[in-house]
mmCIF file of C-alpha atoms in Angstrom:
data_model
loop_
_atom_site.group_PDB
_atom_site.id
_atom_site.type_symbol
_atom_site.label_atom_id
_atom_site.label_comp_id
_atom_site.label_asym_id
_atom_site.label_seq_id
_atom_site.Cartn_x
_atom_site.Cartn_y
_atom_site.Cartn_z
ATOM 1 C CA MET A 759 -0.456 13.939 19.320
ATOM 2 C CA THR A 760 0.040 13.139 15.647
ATOM 3 C CA ARG A 761 2.823 14.908 13.802
ATOM 4 C CA TYR A 762 0.589 16.003 10.919
ATOM 5 C CA SER A 763 -2.810 17.538 10.415
ATOM 6 C CA PRO A 764 -4.912 15.576 7.892
ATOM 7 C CA LYS A 765 -4.102 18.158 5.210
ATOM 8 C CA GLU A 766 -0.370 18.046 5.948
ATOM 9 C CA PHE A 767 -0.486 14.267 5.993
ATOM 10 C CA ALA A 768 -2.093 14.188 2.543
ATOM 11 C CA GLN A 769 0.486 16.570 1.112
ATOM 12 C CA VAL A 770 3.400 14.482 2.376
ATOM 13 C CA VAL A 771 1.846 11.237 1.133
ATOM 14 C CA GLY A 772 1.418 12.687 -2.349
ATOM 15 C CA SER A 773 4.989 13.938 -2.557
ATOM 16 C CA GLY A 774 6.891 10.732 -3.290
ATOM 17 C CA LEU A 775 6.966 6.968 -3.552
ATOM 18 C CA LEU A 776 5.073 4.964 -0.912
ATOM 19 C CA SER A 777 6.125 1.710 0.712
ATOM 20 C CA PHE A 778 4.126 -1.061 2.319
ATOM 21 C CA PRO A 779 6.626 -3.346 4.023
ATOM 22 C CA VAL A 780 6.080 -7.055 4.501
ATOM 23 C CA THR A 781 5.435 -8.350 8.001
ATOM 24 C CA HIS A 782 8.170 -10.694 9.189
ATOM 25 C CA PHE A 783 7.163 -14.137 10.464
ATOM 26 C CA LYS A 784 9.324 -16.777 12.098
ATOM 27 C CA SER A 785 9.674 -19.907 9.980
ATOM 28 C CA SER A 786 9.302 -22.162 13.017
ATOM 29 C CA ASP A 787 5.805 -21.124 14.151
ATOM 30 C CA LEU A 788 4.724 -18.191 11.916
ATOM 31 C CA SER A 789 4.703 -15.813 14.894
ATOM 32 C CA PHE A 790 5.485 -12.130 14.305
ATOM 33 C CA ASP A 791 9.236 -11.609 14.273
ATOM 34 C CA GLU A 792 9.326 -8.111 15.718
ATOM 35 C CA ASP A 793 13.101 -7.794 15.991
ATOM 36 C CA ALA A 794 13.569 -8.700 12.317
ATOM 37 C CA TYR A 795 10.742 -6.341 11.312
ATOM 38 C CA ARG A 796 12.302 -3.426 13.165
ATOM 39 C CA ALA A 797 15.760 -4.105 11.747
ATOM 40 C CA ASN A 798 14.362 -4.259 8.232
ATOM 41 C CA LEU A 799 12.559 -0.926 8.594
ATOM 42 C CA ASN A 800 15.850 0.735 9.505
ATOM 43 C CA TRP A 801 17.426 -0.640 6.322
ATOM 44 C CA LEU A 802 14.415 0.007 4.089
ATOM 45 C CA PHE A 803 13.960 3.624 5.105
ATOM 46 C CA SER A 804 17.556 4.507 4.630
ATOM 47 C CA HIS A 805 16.069 4.840 1.114
ATOM 48 C CA ASP A 806 13.879 7.808 0.311
ATOM 49 C CA ALA A 807 10.194 6.871 0.569
ATOM 50 C CA ALA A 808 7.516 9.486 1.330
ATOM 51 C CA ALA A 809 5.417 7.372 3.731
ATOM 52 C CA MET A 810 4.822 3.757 4.769
ATOM 53 C CA PHE A 811 1.779 1.547 5.191
ATOM 54 C CA ALA A 812 2.268 -0.629 8.268
ATOM 55 C CA ALA A 813 0.542 -4.038 8.180
ATOM 56 C CA GLY A 814 -1.158 -3.236 4.881
ATOM 57 C CA GLY A 815 -2.057 -5.649 2.108
ATOM 58 C CA THR A 816 1.510 -6.701 1.437
ATOM 59 C CA GLY A 817 1.987 -6.725 5.218
ATOM 60 C CA GLU A 818 -0.673 -9.468 5.387
ATOM 61 C CA PHE A 819 -3.213 -7.432 7.370
ATOM 62 C CA PHE A 820 -5.831 -10.080 6.632
ATOM 63 C CA SER A 821 -3.815 -12.753 8.464
ATOM 64 C CA LEU A 822 -2.941 -10.724 11.576
ATOM 65 C CA THR A 823 -4.826 -10.502 14.840
ATOM 66 C CA GLN A 824 -5.786 -7.068 16.125
ATOM 67 C CA ALA A 825 -3.107 -7.395 18.796
ATOM 68 C CA GLU A 826 -0.502 -8.211 16.141
ATOM 69 C CA VAL A 827 -1.548 -5.246 14.016
ATOM 70 C CA ASP A 828 -1.083 -3.012 17.060
ATOM 71 C CA ARG A 829 2.415 -4.447 17.637
ATOM 72 C CA VAL A 830 3.355 -3.906 13.988
ATOM 73 C CA VAL A 831 2.079 -0.310 13.974
ATOM 74 C CA ARG A 832 3.795 0.538 17.261
ATOM 75 C CA ALA A 833 7.079 -0.933 16.012
ATOM 76 C CA ALA A 834 6.784 1.074 12.787
ATOM 77 C CA VAL A 835 6.084 4.309 14.668
ATOM 78 C CA GLU A 836 9.061 3.768 16.978
ATOM 79 C CA GLU A 837 11.481 2.856 14.191
ATOM 80 C CA THR A 838 10.305 5.234 11.459
ATOM 81 C CA LYS A 839 10.787 8.758 12.727
ATOM 82 C CA HIS A 840 11.085 10.877 9.581
ATOM 83 C CA ILE A 841 8.112 9.777 7.444
ATOM 84 C CA PRO A 842 4.400 9.240 8.152
ATOM 85 C CA VAL A 843 3.246 5.819 9.322
ATOM 86 C CA ILE A 844 -0.140 4.831 7.920
ATOM 87 C CA ALA A 845 -1.993 2.242 9.993
ATOM 88 C CA PRO A 846 -4.600 -0.147 8.591
ATOM 89 C CA ALA A 847 -8.284 -0.422 9.406
ATOM 90 C CA GLY A 848 -10.547 -3.066 7.941
ATOM 91 C CA GLY A 849 -13.403 -5.466 8.538
ATOM 92 C CA GLY A 850 -16.837 -4.268 9.619
ATOM 93 C CA THR A 851 -17.496 -0.746 10.830
ATOM 94 C CA ALA A 852 -17.179 -1.509 14.557
ATOM 95 C CA VAL A 853 -13.850 -3.327 14.271
ATOM 96 C CA SER A 854 -12.511 -0.724 11.815
ATOM 97 C CA ILE A 855 -13.204 1.959 14.421
ATOM 98 C CA GLU A 856 -11.302 -0.107 16.997
ATOM 99 C CA TYR A 857 -8.333 -0.221 14.612
ATOM 100 C CA CYS A 858 -8.494 3.569 14.252
ATOM 101 C CA HIS A 859 -8.506 4.124 18.002
ATOM 102 C CA ALA A 860 -5.542 1.763 18.409
ATOM 103 C CA ALA A 861 -3.683 3.579 15.618
ATOM 104 C CA GLU A 862 -4.149 6.911 17.337
ATOM 105 C CA ALA A 863 -2.921 5.476 20.632
ATOM 106 C CA ALA A 864 0.131 4.009 18.877
ATOM 107 C CA GLY A 865 1.080 7.379 17.378
ATOM 108 C CA ALA A 866 0.281 6.600 13.732
ATOM 109 C CA ASP A 867 -0.121 9.508 11.321
ATOM 110 C CA GLY A 868 -2.993 8.288 9.157
ATOM 111 C CA ILE A 869 -5.359 5.449 8.294
ATOM 112 C CA LEU A 870 -5.659 3.275 5.207
ATOM 113 C CA LEU A 871 -9.236 2.004 5.172
ATOM 114 C CA LEU A 872 -9.136 -1.445 3.591
ATOM 115 C CA PRO A 873 -12.266 -3.157 2.212
ATOM 116 C CA PRO A 874 -14.565 -5.074 4.562
ATOM 117 C CA TYR A 875 -14.132 -8.826 4.482
ATOM 118 C CA LEU A 876 -16.578 -10.925 2.406
ATOM 119 C CA THR A 877 -19.748 -8.846 2.816
ATOM 120 C CA GLU A 878 -21.187 -7.329 -0.358
ATOM 121 C CA ALA A 879 -22.771 -3.925 0.076
ATOM 122 C CA ALA A 880 -24.495 -1.229 -1.961
ATOM 123 C CA LYS A 881 -22.664 2.044 -2.493
ATOM 124 C CA ASP A 882 -24.761 3.933 0.067
ATOM 125 C CA GLY A 883 -23.865 1.319 2.688
ATOM 126 C CA VAL A 884 -20.191 1.582 1.766
ATOM 127 C CA ALA A 885 -20.428 5.373 2.021
ATOM 128 C CA ALA A 886 -22.024 5.121 5.487
ATOM 129 C CA HIS A 887 -19.224 2.749 6.544
ATOM 130 C CA VAL A 888 -16.501 5.132 5.343
ATOM 131 C CA GLU A 889 -18.195 8.136 6.979
ATOM 132 C CA ALA A 890 -18.443 6.341 10.334
ATOM 133 C CA ILE A 891 -14.729 5.485 10.242
ATOM 134 C CA CYS A 892 -13.737 9.046 9.302
ATOM 135 C CA LYS A 893 -15.838 10.505 12.112
ATOM 136 C CA SER A 894 -14.312 8.110 14.636
ATOM 137 C CA THR A 895 -10.769 9.473 14.266
ATOM 138 C CA LYS A 896 -8.818 12.712 14.035
ATOM 139 C CA LEU A 897 -6.303 11.108 11.705
ATOM 140 C CA GLY A 898 -6.277 11.618 7.950
ATOM 141 C CA VAL A 899 -8.045 8.732 6.195
ATOM 142 C CA ILE A 900 -7.229 7.199 2.816
ATOM 143 C CA VAL A 901 -10.062 5.085 1.406
ATOM 144 C CA TYR A 902 -9.000 2.076 -0.657
ATOM 145 C CA ASN A 903 -11.431 1.632 -3.552
ATOM 146 C CA ARG A 904 -11.100 -2.094 -4.140
ATOM 147 C CA ALA A 905 -13.062 -5.338 -4.061
ATOM 148 C CA ASN A 906 -16.388 -4.725 -2.257
ATOM 149 C CA GLN A 907 -15.505 -1.193 -1.118
ATOM 150 C CA ARG A 908 -16.387 0.811 -4.196
ATOM 151 C CA LEU A 909 -17.323 4.451 -4.270
ATOM 152 C CA ASP A 910 -18.189 6.405 -7.387
ATOM 153 C CA ASP A 911 -17.377 10.054 -7.961
ATOM 154 C CA VAL A 912 -20.724 11.262 -6.589
ATOM 155 C CA GLU A 913 -20.512 9.339 -3.298
ATOM 156 C CA LEU A 914 -16.847 10.224 -2.884
ATOM 157 C CA ALA A 915 -17.580 13.932 -3.359
ATOM 158 C CA ARG A 916 -20.373 13.765 -0.761
ATOM 159 C CA LEU A 917 -18.024 12.069 1.687
ATOM 160 C CA ALA A 918 -15.314 14.656 1.041
ATOM 161 C CA ASP A 919 -17.814 17.394 1.917
ATOM 162 C CA ARG A 920 -18.967 15.633 5.091
ATOM 163 C CA CYS A 921 -15.588 14.355 6.287
ATOM 164 C CA PRO A 922 -12.729 16.900 6.288
ATOM 165 C CA ASN A 923 -10.244 14.206 7.327
ATOM 166 C CA LEU A 924 -11.001 12.058 4.281
ATOM 167 C CA VAL A 925 -7.888 13.162 2.442
ATOM 168 C CA GLY A 926 -6.853 10.299 0.160
ATOM 169 C CA TYR A 927 -8.224 7.960 -2.473
ATOM 170 C CA LYS A 928 -6.323 4.801 -3.334
ATOM 171 C CA ASP A 929 -7.433 3.104 -6.535
ATOM 172 C CA GLY A 930 -7.330 -0.678 -6.681
ATOM 173 C CA ILE A 931 -9.907 -1.124 -9.438
ATOM 174 C CA GLY A 932 -8.306 0.186 -12.621
ATOM 175 C CA ASP A 933 -11.453 1.701 -14.123
ATOM 176 C CA ILE A 934 -10.040 4.547 -16.230
ATOM 177 C CA GLU A 935 -13.416 6.220 -16.738
ATOM 178 C CA LEU A 936 -14.161 6.158 -12.998
ATOM 179 C CA MET A 937 -10.719 7.533 -12.130
ATOM 180 C CA THR A 938 -11.199 10.319 -14.682
ATOM 181 C CA ARG A 939 -14.630 11.191 -13.280
ATOM 182 C CA ILE A 940 -13.310 11.247 -9.718
ATOM 183 C CA TYR A 941 -10.411 13.545 -10.535
ATOM 184 C CA ALA A 942 -12.604 15.786 -12.700
ATOM 185 C CA ARG A 943 -15.114 16.187 -9.875
ATOM 186 C CA LEU A 944 -12.794 16.448 -6.855
ATOM 187 C CA GLY A 945 -9.543 17.804 -8.302
ATOM 188 C CA ASP A 946 -6.957 18.531 -5.624
ATOM 189 C CA ARG A 947 -9.401 17.996 -2.738
ATOM 190 C CA LEU A 948 -7.860 14.511 -2.358
ATOM 191 C CA THR A 949 -4.450 12.937 -2.749
ATOM 192 C CA TYR A 950 -4.664 10.119 -5.313
ATOM 193 C CA ILE A 951 -2.668 6.926 -4.889
ATOM 194 C CA GLY A 952 -2.175 4.072 -7.319
ATOM 195 C CA GLY A 953 -3.014 0.780 -5.628
ATOM 196 C CA LEU A 954 -3.211 -1.753 -8.425
ATOM 197 C CA PRO A 955 -0.846 -4.723 -8.394
ATOM 198 C CA THR A 956 1.801 -4.166 -9.718
ATOM 199 C CA ALA A 957 1.490 -0.379 -9.444
ATOM 200 C CA GLU A 958 4.505 0.363 -11.652
ATOM 201 C CA THR A 959 2.609 -0.987 -14.660
ATOM 202 C CA PHE A 960 -0.062 1.699 -14.338
ATOM 203 C CA ALA A 961 2.068 4.550 -12.990
ATOM 204 C CA LEU A 962 2.643 6.485 -16.209
ATOM 205 C CA PRO A 963 -0.944 6.578 -17.540
ATOM 206 C CA TYR A 964 -2.324 7.231 -14.047
ATOM 207 C CA LEU A 965 -0.006 10.211 -13.614
ATOM 208 C CA GLU A 966 -1.991 11.958 -16.339
ATOM 209 C CA MET A 967 -5.136 11.565 -14.198
ATOM 210 C CA GLY A 968 -3.743 13.227 -11.096
ATOM 211 C CA VAL A 969 -2.355 10.096 -9.425
ATOM 212 C CA THR A 970 0.988 11.479 -8.284
ATOM 213 C CA THR A 971 2.117 8.499 -6.240
ATOM 214 C CA TYR A 972 1.643 4.784 -5.705
ATOM 215 C CA SER A 973 2.546 2.078 -3.225
ATOM 216 C CA SER A 974 5.426 0.005 -4.542
ATOM 217 C CA ALA A 975 5.715 -3.658 -3.566
ATOM 218 C CA ILE A 976 9.095 -4.058 -5.231
ATOM 219 C CA PHE A 977 10.484 -1.247 -3.059
ATOM 220 C CA ASN A 978 10.663 -3.950 -0.362
ATOM 221 C CA PHE A 979 13.559 -5.743 -2.019
ATOM 222 C CA VAL A 980 14.906 -3.538 -4.836
ATOM 223 C CA PRO A 981 14.405 -0.037 -3.399
ATOM 224 C CA GLU A 982 16.936 1.709 -5.630
ATOM 225 C CA PHE A 983 15.263 0.329 -8.769
ATOM 226 C CA ALA A 984 11.822 1.295 -7.442
ATOM 227 C CA LEU A 985 12.906 4.855 -6.693
ATOM 228 C CA ASP A 986 14.613 5.265 -10.072
ATOM 229 C CA PHE A 987 11.463 4.004 -11.764
ATOM 230 C CA TYR A 988 9.294 6.456 -9.817
ATOM 231 C CA LYS A 989 11.584 9.352 -10.756
ATOM 232 C CA ALA A 990 11.365 8.336 -14.421
ATOM 233 C CA VAL A 991 7.567 8.270 -14.194
ATOM 234 C CA ARG A 992 7.408 11.731 -12.621
ATOM 235 C CA ALA A 993 9.790 13.024 -15.302
ATOM 236 C CA ARG A 994 7.632 11.374 -17.978
ATOM 237 C CA ASP A 995 10.757 9.637 -19.282
ATOM 238 C CA TYR A 996 8.928 7.143 -21.485
ATOM 239 C CA THR A 997 12.120 5.528 -22.771
ATOM 240 C CA LYS A 998 13.414 4.755 -19.293
ATOM 241 C CA VAL A 999 10.024 3.640 -17.967
ATOM 242 C CA TYR A 1000 9.398 1.162 -20.780
ATOM 243 C CA ALA A 1001 12.947 -0.154 -20.656
ATOM 244 C CA ALA A 1002 12.472 -0.915 -16.938
ATOM 245 C CA LEU A 1003 9.064 -2.458 -17.583
ATOM 246 C CA ASN A 1004 10.519 -4.810 -20.167
ATOM 247 C CA GLU A 1005 13.672 -5.631 -18.227
ATOM 248 C CA PHE A 1006 12.099 -6.390 -14.860
ATOM 249 C CA VAL A 1007 8.522 -5.368 -14.095
ATOM 250 C CA LEU A 1008 6.655 -7.292 -16.798
ATOM 251 C CA PRO A 1009 8.641 -10.541 -16.331
ATOM 252 C CA TYR A 1010 8.079 -10.141 -12.577
ATOM 253 C CA ILE A 1011 4.344 -9.824 -13.184
ATOM 254 C CA ALA A 1012 4.401 -12.974 -15.320
ATOM 255 C CA ILE A 1013 5.607 -14.927 -12.267
ATOM 256 C CA ARG A 1014 3.179 -13.140 -9.942
ATOM 257 C CA ASN A 1015 0.190 -13.991 -12.115
ATOM 258 C CA ARG A 1016 0.759 -17.746 -12.006
ATOM 259 C CA LYS A 1017 -1.175 -18.197 -8.790
ATOM 260 C CA GLN A 1018 -3.749 -16.269 -6.806
ATOM 261 C CA GLY A 1019 -2.172 -14.613 -3.797
ATOM 262 C CA TYR A 1020 1.274 -14.408 -5.341
ATOM 263 C CA ALA A 1021 1.086 -10.590 -5.298
ATOM 264 C CA VAL A 1022 2.134 -10.857 -1.650
ATOM 265 C CA SER A 1023 4.095 -14.112 -1.808
ATOM 266 C CA ILE A 1024 6.419 -12.890 -4.557
ATOM 267 C CA VAL A 1025 7.456 -9.901 -2.436
ATOM 268 C CA LYS A 1026 8.502 -12.166 0.409
ATOM 269 C CA ALA A 1027 10.343 -14.307 -2.130
ATOM 270 C CA GLY A 1028 12.118 -11.162 -3.331
ATOM 271 C CA MET A 1029 13.184 -10.430 0.226
ATOM 272 C CA LYS A 1030 14.700 -13.900 0.446
ATOM 273 C CA VAL A 1031 16.501 -13.445 -2.876
ATOM 274 C CA VAL A 1032 18.279 -10.285 -1.696
ATOM 275 C CA GLY A 1033 19.312 -11.832 1.620
ATOM 276 C CA ARG A 1034 16.663 -10.179 3.798
ATOM 277 C CA ASP A 1035 14.442 -13.192 4.474
ATOM 278 C CA ALA A 1036 11.126 -12.181 6.070
ATOM 279 C CA GLY A 1037 9.894 -15.730 6.557
ATOM 280 C CA PRO A 1038 6.969 -17.462 4.872
ATOM 281 C CA VAL A 1039 3.477 -16.167 4.195
ATOM 282 C CA ARG A 1040 0.562 -17.285 6.332
ATOM 283 C CA THR A 1041 -2.280 -19.322 4.897
ATOM 284 C CA PRO A 1042 -4.452 -18.985 2.949
ATOM 285 C CA LEU A 1043 -1.527 -17.646 0.913
ATOM 286 C CA THR A 1044 1.155 -20.012 -0.387
ATOM 287 C CA ASP A 1045 4.845 -19.397 -1.028
ATOM 288 C CA LEU A 1046 6.530 -19.503 -4.427
ATOM 289 C CA THR A 1047 8.076 -22.793 -5.489
ATOM 290 C CA GLU A 1048 11.858 -23.181 -5.385
ATOM 291 C CA ALA A 1049 11.950 -22.986 -9.173
ATOM 292 C CA GLU A 1050 9.981 -19.734 -9.153
ATOM 293 C CA VAL A 1051 12.256 -18.252 -6.493
ATOM 294 C CA ALA A 1052 15.241 -19.108 -8.696
ATOM 295 C CA GLU A 1053 13.519 -17.475 -11.667
ATOM 296 C CA LEU A 1054 12.896 -14.346 -9.594
ATOM 297 C CA ALA A 1055 16.540 -14.347 -8.443
ATOM 298 C CA ALA A 1056 17.655 -14.285 -12.072
ATOM 299 C CA LEU A 1057 15.405 -11.289 -12.737
ATOM 300 C CA VAL A 1058 16.731 -9.399 -9.713
ATOM 301 C CA ALA A 1059 20.298 -10.097 -10.839
ATOM 302 C CA ARG A 1060 19.582 -8.236 -14.093
ATOM 303 C CA ILE A 1061 19.004 -4.946 -12.292
ATOM 304 C CA GLN A 1062 21.638 -5.095 -9.553
#
């Protein structure tokens, strides 16, 4: 039995900074390094995050087999006792439902519904997909509005009425008008999560639209900085937020933007820089160059 009802799950998720840890791979054969993953979770969550996304986007969900996702989620549940573990679901409707069933069996506390792969779909088809996933599970579901999984305020409100366990909306689009319309229509019916890369850049303006939390990639390797930044955002400390943006976040983004896929690769590079190597990324992603890793190391040194 899950530790939280969907409503309780949503309240906890909205209460603090969220983490989506990388998935550790062995350099020799790119297999899942479960021992290293478990050890890292124990270090990472000695810092105060509100919840974690296991095998999410930064965890390279797209490169994992279903069996590997199950191993990652089970390891996270066993190692992370004091905060909710959010398992991923993605792909077509049938396989997404299989992910949900596996998450329940593993003891996860909620679902992050990632976009389907490749297929373009009209909004009514996307809504039917989301409804089918919600009705397949007792867990609280967070829908990730990104790529080809796009819901407007009208469809989202209909889904919220039809699916009591649809409790979260994660924004990966960055459409200010849409976000405003969604919050104006649904208010506190949902928990709103910032999901744009890099989320820290958008945290302050999004706070004014009801987005009380976000998933922080940099929490993986500079957790103290990430938590201090989040606290400054919640306190609306503009001076501190913009100082941190200029000192670290914006230069970090400049490296990240040099190549498609670096939003994940740069996090694994950051892990290496701080002495917590999580191995390489899997293709189709590519790792940072040695020069870029050195540049990132210099940035990290500024804030430690």
